Tab-separated table of C-alpha atoms and ligand atoms in Angstrom:
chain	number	residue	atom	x	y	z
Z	1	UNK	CA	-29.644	39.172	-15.015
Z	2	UNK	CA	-30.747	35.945	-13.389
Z	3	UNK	CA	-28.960	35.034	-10.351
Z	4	UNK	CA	-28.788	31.515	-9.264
Z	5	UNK	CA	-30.799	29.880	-6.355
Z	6	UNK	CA	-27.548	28.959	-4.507
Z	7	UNK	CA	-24.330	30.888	-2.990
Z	8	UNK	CA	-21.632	29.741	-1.001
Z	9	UNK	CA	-20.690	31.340	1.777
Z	10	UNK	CA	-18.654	31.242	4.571
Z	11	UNK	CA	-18.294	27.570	5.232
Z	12	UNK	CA	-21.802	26.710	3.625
Z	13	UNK	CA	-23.898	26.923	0.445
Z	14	UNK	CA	-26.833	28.821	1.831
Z	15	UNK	CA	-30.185	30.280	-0.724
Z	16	UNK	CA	-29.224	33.102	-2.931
Z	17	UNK	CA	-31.610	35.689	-0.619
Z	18	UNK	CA	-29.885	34.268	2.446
Z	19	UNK	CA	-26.365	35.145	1.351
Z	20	UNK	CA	-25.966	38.466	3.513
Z	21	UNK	CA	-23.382	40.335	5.247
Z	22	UNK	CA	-23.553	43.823	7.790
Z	23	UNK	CA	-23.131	46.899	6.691
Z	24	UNK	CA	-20.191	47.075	9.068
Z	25	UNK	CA	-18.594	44.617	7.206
Z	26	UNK	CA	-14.649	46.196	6.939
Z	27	UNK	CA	-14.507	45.210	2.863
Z	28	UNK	CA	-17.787	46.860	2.343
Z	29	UNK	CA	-17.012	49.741	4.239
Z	30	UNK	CA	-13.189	49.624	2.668
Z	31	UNK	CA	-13.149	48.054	-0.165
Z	32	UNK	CA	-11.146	44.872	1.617
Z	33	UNK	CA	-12.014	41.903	-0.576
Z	34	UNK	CA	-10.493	40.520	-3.751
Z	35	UNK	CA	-12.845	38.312	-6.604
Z	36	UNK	CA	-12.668	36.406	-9.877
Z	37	UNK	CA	-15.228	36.298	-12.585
Z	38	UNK	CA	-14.772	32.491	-14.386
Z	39	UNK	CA	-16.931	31.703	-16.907
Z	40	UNK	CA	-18.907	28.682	-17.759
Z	41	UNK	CA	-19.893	27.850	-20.849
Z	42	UNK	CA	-23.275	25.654	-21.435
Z	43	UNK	CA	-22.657	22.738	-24.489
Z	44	UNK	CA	-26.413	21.617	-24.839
Z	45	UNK	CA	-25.085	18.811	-27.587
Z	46	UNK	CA	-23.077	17.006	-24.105
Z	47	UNK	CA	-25.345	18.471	-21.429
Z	48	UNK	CA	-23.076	19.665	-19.958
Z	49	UNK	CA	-21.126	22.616	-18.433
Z	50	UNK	CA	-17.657	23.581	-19.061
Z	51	UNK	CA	-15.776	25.618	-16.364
Z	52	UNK	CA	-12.945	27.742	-18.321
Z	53	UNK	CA	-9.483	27.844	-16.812
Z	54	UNK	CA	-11.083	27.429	-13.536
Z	55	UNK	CA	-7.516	27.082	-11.900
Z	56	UNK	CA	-5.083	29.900	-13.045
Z	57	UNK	CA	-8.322	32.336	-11.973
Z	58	UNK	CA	-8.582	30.624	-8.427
Z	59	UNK	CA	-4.341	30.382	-8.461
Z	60	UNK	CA	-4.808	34.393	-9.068
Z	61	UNK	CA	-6.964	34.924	-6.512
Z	62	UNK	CA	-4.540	32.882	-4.014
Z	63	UNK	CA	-2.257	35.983	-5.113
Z	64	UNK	CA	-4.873	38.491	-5.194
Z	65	UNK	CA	-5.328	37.384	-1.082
Z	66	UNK	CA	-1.007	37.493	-0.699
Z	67	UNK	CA	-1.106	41.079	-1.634
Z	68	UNK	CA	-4.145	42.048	0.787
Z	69	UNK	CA	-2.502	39.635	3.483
Z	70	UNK	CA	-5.239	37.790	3.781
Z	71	UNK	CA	-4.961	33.756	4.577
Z	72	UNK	CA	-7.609	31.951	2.507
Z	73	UNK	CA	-8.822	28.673	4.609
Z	74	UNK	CA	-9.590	26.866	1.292
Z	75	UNK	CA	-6.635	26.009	-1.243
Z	76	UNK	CA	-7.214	26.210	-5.018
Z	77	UNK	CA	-8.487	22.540	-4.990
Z	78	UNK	CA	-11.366	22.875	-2.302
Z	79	UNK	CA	-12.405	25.377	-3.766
Z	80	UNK	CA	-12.785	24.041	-7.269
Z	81	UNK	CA	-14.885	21.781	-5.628
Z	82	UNK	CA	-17.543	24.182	-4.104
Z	83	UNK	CA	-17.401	25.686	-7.473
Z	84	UNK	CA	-18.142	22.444	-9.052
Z	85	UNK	CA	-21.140	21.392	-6.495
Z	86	UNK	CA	-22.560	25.003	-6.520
Z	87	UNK	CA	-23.141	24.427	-10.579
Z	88	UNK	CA	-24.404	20.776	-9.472
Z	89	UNK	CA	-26.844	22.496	-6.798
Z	90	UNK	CA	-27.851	25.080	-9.506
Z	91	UNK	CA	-27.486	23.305	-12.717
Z	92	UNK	CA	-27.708	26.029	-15.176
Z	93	UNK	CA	-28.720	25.330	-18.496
Z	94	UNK	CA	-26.887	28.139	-19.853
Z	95	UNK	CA	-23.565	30.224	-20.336
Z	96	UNK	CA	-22.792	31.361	-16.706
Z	97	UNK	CA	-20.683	33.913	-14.789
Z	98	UNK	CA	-19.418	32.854	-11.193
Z	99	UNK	CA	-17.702	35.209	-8.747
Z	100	UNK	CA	-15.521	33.840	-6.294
Z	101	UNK	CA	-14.489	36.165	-3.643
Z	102	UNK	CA	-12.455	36.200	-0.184
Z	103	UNK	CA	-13.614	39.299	2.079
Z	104	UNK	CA	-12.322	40.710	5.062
Z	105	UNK	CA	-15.451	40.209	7.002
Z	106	UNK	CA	-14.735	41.718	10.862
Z	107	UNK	CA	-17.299	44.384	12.046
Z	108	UNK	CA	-14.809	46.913	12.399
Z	109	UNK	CA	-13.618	50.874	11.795
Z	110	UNK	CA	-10.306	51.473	11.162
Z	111	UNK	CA	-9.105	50.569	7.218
Z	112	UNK	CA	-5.803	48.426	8.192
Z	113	UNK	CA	-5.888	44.907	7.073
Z	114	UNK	CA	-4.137	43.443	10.062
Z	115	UNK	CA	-5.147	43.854	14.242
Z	116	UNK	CA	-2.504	44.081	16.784
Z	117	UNK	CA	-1.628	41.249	19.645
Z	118	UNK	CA	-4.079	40.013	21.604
Z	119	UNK	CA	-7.303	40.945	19.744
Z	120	UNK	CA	-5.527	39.811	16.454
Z	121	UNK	CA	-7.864	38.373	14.030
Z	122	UNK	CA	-7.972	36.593	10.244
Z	123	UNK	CA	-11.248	38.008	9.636
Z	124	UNK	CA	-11.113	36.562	5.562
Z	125	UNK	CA	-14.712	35.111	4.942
Z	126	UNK	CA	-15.238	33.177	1.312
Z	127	UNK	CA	-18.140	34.018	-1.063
Z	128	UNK	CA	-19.413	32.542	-3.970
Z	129	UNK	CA	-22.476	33.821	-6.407
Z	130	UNK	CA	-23.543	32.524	-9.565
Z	131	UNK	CA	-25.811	33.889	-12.839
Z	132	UNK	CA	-26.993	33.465	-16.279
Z	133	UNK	CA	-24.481	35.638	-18.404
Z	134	UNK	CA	-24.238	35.803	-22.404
Z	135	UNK	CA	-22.092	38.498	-23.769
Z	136	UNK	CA	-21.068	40.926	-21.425
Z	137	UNK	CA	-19.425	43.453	-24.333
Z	138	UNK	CA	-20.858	43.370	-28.047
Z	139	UNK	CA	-18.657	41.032	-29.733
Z	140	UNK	CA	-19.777	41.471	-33.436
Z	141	UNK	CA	-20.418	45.353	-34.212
Z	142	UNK	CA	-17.155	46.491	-33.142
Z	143	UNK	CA	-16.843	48.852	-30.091
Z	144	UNK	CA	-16.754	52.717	-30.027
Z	145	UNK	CA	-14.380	53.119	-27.197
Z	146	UNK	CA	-12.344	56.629	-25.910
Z	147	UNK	CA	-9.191	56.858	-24.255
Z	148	UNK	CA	-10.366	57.833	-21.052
Z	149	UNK	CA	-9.064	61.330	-19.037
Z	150	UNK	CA	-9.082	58.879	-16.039
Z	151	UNK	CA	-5.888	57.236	-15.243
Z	152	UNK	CA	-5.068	53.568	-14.114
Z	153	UNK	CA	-4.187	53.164	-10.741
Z	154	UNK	CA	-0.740	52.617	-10.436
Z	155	UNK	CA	1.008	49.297	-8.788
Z	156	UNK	CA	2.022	51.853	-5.788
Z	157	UNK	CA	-1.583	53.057	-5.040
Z	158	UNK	CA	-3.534	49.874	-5.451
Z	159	UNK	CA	-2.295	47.204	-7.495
Z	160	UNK	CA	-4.107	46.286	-10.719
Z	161	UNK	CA	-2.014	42.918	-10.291
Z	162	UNK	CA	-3.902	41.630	-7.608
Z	163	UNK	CA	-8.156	41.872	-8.532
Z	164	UNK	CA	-9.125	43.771	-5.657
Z	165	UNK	CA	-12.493	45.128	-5.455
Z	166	UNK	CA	-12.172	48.791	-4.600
Z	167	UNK	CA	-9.955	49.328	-7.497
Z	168	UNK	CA	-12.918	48.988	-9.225
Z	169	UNK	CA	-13.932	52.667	-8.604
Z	170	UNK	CA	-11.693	53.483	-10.802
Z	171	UNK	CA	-13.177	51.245	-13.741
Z	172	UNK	CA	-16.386	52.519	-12.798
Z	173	UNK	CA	-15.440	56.632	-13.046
Z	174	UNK	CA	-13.928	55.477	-16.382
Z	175	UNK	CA	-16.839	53.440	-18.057
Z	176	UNK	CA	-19.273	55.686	-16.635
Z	177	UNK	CA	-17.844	59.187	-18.225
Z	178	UNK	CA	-17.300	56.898	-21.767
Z	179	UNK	CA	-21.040	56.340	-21.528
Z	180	UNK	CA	-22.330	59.321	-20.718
Z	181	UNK	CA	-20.413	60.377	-23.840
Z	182	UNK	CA	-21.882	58.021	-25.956
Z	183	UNK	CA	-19.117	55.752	-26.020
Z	184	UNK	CA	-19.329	51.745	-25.242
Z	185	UNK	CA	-16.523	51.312	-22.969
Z	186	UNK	CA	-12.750	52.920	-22.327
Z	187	UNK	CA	-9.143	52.461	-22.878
Z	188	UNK	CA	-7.471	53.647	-19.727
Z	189	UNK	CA	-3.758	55.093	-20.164
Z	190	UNK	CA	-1.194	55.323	-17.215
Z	191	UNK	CA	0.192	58.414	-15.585
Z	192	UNK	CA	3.248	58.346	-17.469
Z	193	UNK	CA	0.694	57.956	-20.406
Z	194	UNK	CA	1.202	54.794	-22.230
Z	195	UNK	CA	-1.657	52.773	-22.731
Z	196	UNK	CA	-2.576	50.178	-20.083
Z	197	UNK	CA	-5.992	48.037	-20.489
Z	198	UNK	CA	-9.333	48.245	-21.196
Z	199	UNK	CA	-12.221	49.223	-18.382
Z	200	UNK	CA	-12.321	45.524	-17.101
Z	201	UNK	CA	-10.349	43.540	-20.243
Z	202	UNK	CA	-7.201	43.747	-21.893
Z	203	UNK	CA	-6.418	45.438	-24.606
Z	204	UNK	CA	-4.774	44.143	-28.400
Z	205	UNK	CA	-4.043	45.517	-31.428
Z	206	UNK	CA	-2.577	44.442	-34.755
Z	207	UNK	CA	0.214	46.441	-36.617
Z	208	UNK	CA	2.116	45.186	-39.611
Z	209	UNK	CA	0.674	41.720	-38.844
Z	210	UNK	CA	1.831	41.627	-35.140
Z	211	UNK	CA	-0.238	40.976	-32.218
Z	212	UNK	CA	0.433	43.817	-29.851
Z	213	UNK	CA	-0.599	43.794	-26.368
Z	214	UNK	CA	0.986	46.257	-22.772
Z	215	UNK	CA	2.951	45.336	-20.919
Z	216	UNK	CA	1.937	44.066	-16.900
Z	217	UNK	CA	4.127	47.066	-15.530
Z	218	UNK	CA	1.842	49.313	-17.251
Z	219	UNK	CA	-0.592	49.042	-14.259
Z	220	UNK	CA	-3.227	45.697	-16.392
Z	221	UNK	CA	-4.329	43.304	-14.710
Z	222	UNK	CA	-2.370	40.061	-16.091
Z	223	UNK	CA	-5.359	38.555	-17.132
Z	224	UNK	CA	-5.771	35.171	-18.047
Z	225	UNK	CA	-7.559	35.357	-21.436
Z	226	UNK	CA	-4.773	37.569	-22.208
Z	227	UNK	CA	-1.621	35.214	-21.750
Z	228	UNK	CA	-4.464	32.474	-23.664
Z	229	UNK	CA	-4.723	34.553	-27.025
Z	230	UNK	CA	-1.123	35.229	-27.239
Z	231	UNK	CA	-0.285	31.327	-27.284
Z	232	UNK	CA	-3.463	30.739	-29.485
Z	233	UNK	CA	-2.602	33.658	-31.626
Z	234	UNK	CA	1.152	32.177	-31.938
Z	235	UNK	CA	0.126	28.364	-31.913
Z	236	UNK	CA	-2.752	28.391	-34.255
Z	237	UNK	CA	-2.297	31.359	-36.383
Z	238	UNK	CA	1.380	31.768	-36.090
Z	239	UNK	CA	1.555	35.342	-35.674
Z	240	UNK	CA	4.468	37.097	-33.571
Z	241	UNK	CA	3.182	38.475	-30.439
Z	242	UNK	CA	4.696	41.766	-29.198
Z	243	UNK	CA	4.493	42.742	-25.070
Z	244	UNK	CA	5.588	46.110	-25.027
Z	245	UNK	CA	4.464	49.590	-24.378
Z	246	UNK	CA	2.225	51.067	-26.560
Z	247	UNK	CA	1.529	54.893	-27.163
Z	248	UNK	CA	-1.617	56.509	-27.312
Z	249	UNK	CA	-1.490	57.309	-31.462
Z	250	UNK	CA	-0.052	54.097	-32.261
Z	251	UNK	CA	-3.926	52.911	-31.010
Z	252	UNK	CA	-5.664	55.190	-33.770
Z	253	UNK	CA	-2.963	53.711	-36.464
Z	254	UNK	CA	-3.925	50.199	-35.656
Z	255	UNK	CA	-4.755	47.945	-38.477
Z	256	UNK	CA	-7.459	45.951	-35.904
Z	257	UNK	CA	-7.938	46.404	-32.465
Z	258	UNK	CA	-9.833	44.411	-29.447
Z	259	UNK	CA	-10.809	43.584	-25.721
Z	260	UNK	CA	-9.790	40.303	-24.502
Z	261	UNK	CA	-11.186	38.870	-20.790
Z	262	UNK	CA	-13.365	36.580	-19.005
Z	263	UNK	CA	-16.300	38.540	-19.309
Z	264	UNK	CA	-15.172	40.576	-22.825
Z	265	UNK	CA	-14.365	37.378	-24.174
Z	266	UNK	CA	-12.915	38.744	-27.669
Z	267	UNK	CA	-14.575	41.704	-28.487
Z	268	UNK	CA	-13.467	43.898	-31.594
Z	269	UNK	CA	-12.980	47.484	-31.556
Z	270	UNK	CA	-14.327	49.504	-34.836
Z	271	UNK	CA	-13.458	53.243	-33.444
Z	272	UNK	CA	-11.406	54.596	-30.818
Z	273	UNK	CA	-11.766	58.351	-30.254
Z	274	UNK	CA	-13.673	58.092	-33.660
Z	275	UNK	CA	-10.600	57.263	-35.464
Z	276	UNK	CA	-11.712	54.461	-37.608
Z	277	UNK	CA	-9.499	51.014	-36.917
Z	278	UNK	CA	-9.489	49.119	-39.850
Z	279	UNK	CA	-12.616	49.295	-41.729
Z	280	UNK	CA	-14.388	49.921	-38.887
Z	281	UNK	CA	-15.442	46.036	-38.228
Z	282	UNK	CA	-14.017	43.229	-36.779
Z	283	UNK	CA	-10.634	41.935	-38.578
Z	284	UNK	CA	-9.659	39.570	-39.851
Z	285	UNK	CA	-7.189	38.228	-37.573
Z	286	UNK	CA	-9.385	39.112	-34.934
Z	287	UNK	CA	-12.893	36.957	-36.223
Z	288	UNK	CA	-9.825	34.003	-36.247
Z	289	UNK	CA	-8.742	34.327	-32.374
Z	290	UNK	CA	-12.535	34.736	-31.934
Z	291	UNK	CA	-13.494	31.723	-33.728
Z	292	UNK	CA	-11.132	29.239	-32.002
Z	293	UNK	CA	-11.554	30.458	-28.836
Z	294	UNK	CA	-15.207	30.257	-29.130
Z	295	UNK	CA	-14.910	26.467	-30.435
Z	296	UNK	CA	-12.529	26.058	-27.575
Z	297	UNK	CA	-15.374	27.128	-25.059
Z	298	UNK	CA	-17.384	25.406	-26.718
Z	299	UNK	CA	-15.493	22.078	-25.546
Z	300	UNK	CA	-15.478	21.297	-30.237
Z	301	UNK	CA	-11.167	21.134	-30.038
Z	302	UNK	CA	-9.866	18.756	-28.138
Z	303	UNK	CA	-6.571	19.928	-27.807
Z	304	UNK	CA	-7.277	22.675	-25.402
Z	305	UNK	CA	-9.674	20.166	-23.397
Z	306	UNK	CA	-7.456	20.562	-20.491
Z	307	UNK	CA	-8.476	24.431	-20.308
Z	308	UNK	CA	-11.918	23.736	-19.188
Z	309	UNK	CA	-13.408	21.869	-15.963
Z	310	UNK	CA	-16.332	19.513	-17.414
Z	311	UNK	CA	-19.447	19.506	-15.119
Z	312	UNK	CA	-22.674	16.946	-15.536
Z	313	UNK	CA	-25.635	16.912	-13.528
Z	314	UNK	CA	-28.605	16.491	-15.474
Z	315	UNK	CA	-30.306	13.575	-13.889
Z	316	UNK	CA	-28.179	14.227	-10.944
Z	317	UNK	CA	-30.433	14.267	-7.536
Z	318	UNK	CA	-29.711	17.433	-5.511
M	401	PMP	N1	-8.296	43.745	-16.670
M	401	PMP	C1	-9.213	43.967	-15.722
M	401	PMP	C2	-9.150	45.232	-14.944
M	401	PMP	C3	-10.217	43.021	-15.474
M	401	PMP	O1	-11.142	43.256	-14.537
M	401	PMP	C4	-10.248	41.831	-16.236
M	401	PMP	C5	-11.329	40.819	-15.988
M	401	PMP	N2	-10.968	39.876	-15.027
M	401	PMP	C6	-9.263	41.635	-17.201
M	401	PMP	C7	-8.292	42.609	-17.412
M	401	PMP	C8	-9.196	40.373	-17.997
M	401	PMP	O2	-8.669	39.351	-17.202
M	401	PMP	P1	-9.074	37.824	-17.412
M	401	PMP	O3	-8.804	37.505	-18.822
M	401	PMP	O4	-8.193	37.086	-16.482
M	401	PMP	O5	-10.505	37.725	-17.082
């Protein structure tokens, strides 16, 4: 994993090594902050790097800092912009991951996210990292993924609507016991057991030529590649796309199956609780959605330009 010379944070871009916070910092000891992962995609035929719905994940993070009442002190727009001159100050020659972040950054005990009267404080503090990334899930073999025992947390404990970064404990129990059982990654089900999302993706399947996918009151986050594929998968393949609930044997009757997110991209499923999906492989439909949205990072189909956020700075001074 190579991370990039430069962060942002705070109010400036500082070195990578420089980019610290205390260990009394409330969202490290609490979990207090709320991220995005955005991807990047490197076109070495243009040089030239292509940020990938840049806004809807910086719109959702606006949301993401609503739900943890926090006030952000950069809108969606000035923040595109540190994006854009952290790539110019780094100028990565490759497909890159950057993680946006607003933290609550007082040095204080006590786990509420608002202080009382005089000593009342917006404490938010705005981070941003960036690094080399390629795939982050196998997207050619077709995963082995379980249905995890873990459950996804439920709107009422912490939302999976807004991206916050303690929720993330429960990805991580998930993934972890999947691994350690020789699977690749997890489907996570809610209480009332219906199936929800992936570890950190969303989750599709095909049956009887629909595109299936759960619906956002079954605890997912409402992920932006998500609502993408549905319109490519109706737009360019015109295929009917179902949001509803899906059961937990419906997933071992699907006729293909796959992860869709920022970091999963598209990745096909081959097994789920060693039922076979399909022939095992990536469908067909699937290697489709793949393929365009691929091309479409890519910056090769012009008609979903206005997803991505071009970038030059080769020959640009520092
Ligand atoms: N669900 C979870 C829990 C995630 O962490 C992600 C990754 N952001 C996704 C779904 C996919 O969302 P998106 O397509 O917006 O990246």
């Amino acid at each position: 994993m190579a991370i990039h010379e430069y962060s942002f944070l705070g109010k400036d871009f500082v070195k990578f090594e420089d980019a610290k916070i205390s260990v009394m910092t409330h969202a490290f000891l609490y979990g207090t902050a709320v991220f995005e992962g955005i991807r990047a995609y490197w076109n070495p035929k243009k040089g030239q790097l292509n940020l990938l719905q840049a806004r809807p994940h910086l719109e959702r993070i606006m949301n993401s800092c609503k739900i943890l009442r926090m006030e952000p002190y950069y809108s969606v727009d000035e923040m595109l912009n540190i994006i854009i001159e952290l790539m110019k100050k780094n100028k990565p020659e490759t497909d890159t991951y950057i993680r946006p972040s607003w933290f609550k950054s007082a040095l204080r005990i006590g786990p509420s996210l608002v202080t009382k009267g005089a000593d009342a404080e917006h404490d938010e503090s705005f981070v941003v990292t960036s690094l080399d990334l390629g795939d982050y899930l196998d997207t050619q073999k077709g995963l082995s993924v379980e249905v995890t025992s873990w459950r996804r947390v439920s709107d009422n404990a912490i939302p999976p609507r807004a991206k916050v970064n303690g929720s993330y404990v429960n990805t991580a129990l998930a993934k972890a016991s999947s691994m350690l059982a020789g699977f690749d990654d997890s489907i996570f089900l809610t209480e009332e057991g219906y199936v929800s999302e992936g570890s950190a993706m969303n989750f599709f399947m095909i049956r009887g030529g629909k595109l299936i996918t759960s619906l956002a009151s079954d605890n997912i986050l409402e992920g932006i590649t998500r609502s993408f594929v549905a319109r490519l998968a109706r737009e360019e393949l015109g295929l009917e796309v179902e949001f509803r609930q899906i059961n937990r044997t419906e997933l071992y009757l699907a006729d293909e199956a796959f992860f869709a997110g920022t970091g999963a991209q598209i990745a096909p499923i081959g097994l789920i609780d060693n039922y076979v999906i399909g022939n095992g492989k990536a469908g067909s439909i699937t290697l489709k959605l793949q393929e365009i949205h691929r091309s479409i990072c890519q910056g090769e189909n012009s008609k979903y330009a206005d997803q991505l956020t071009p970038i030059n700075y080769q020959n640009v001074l520092a």
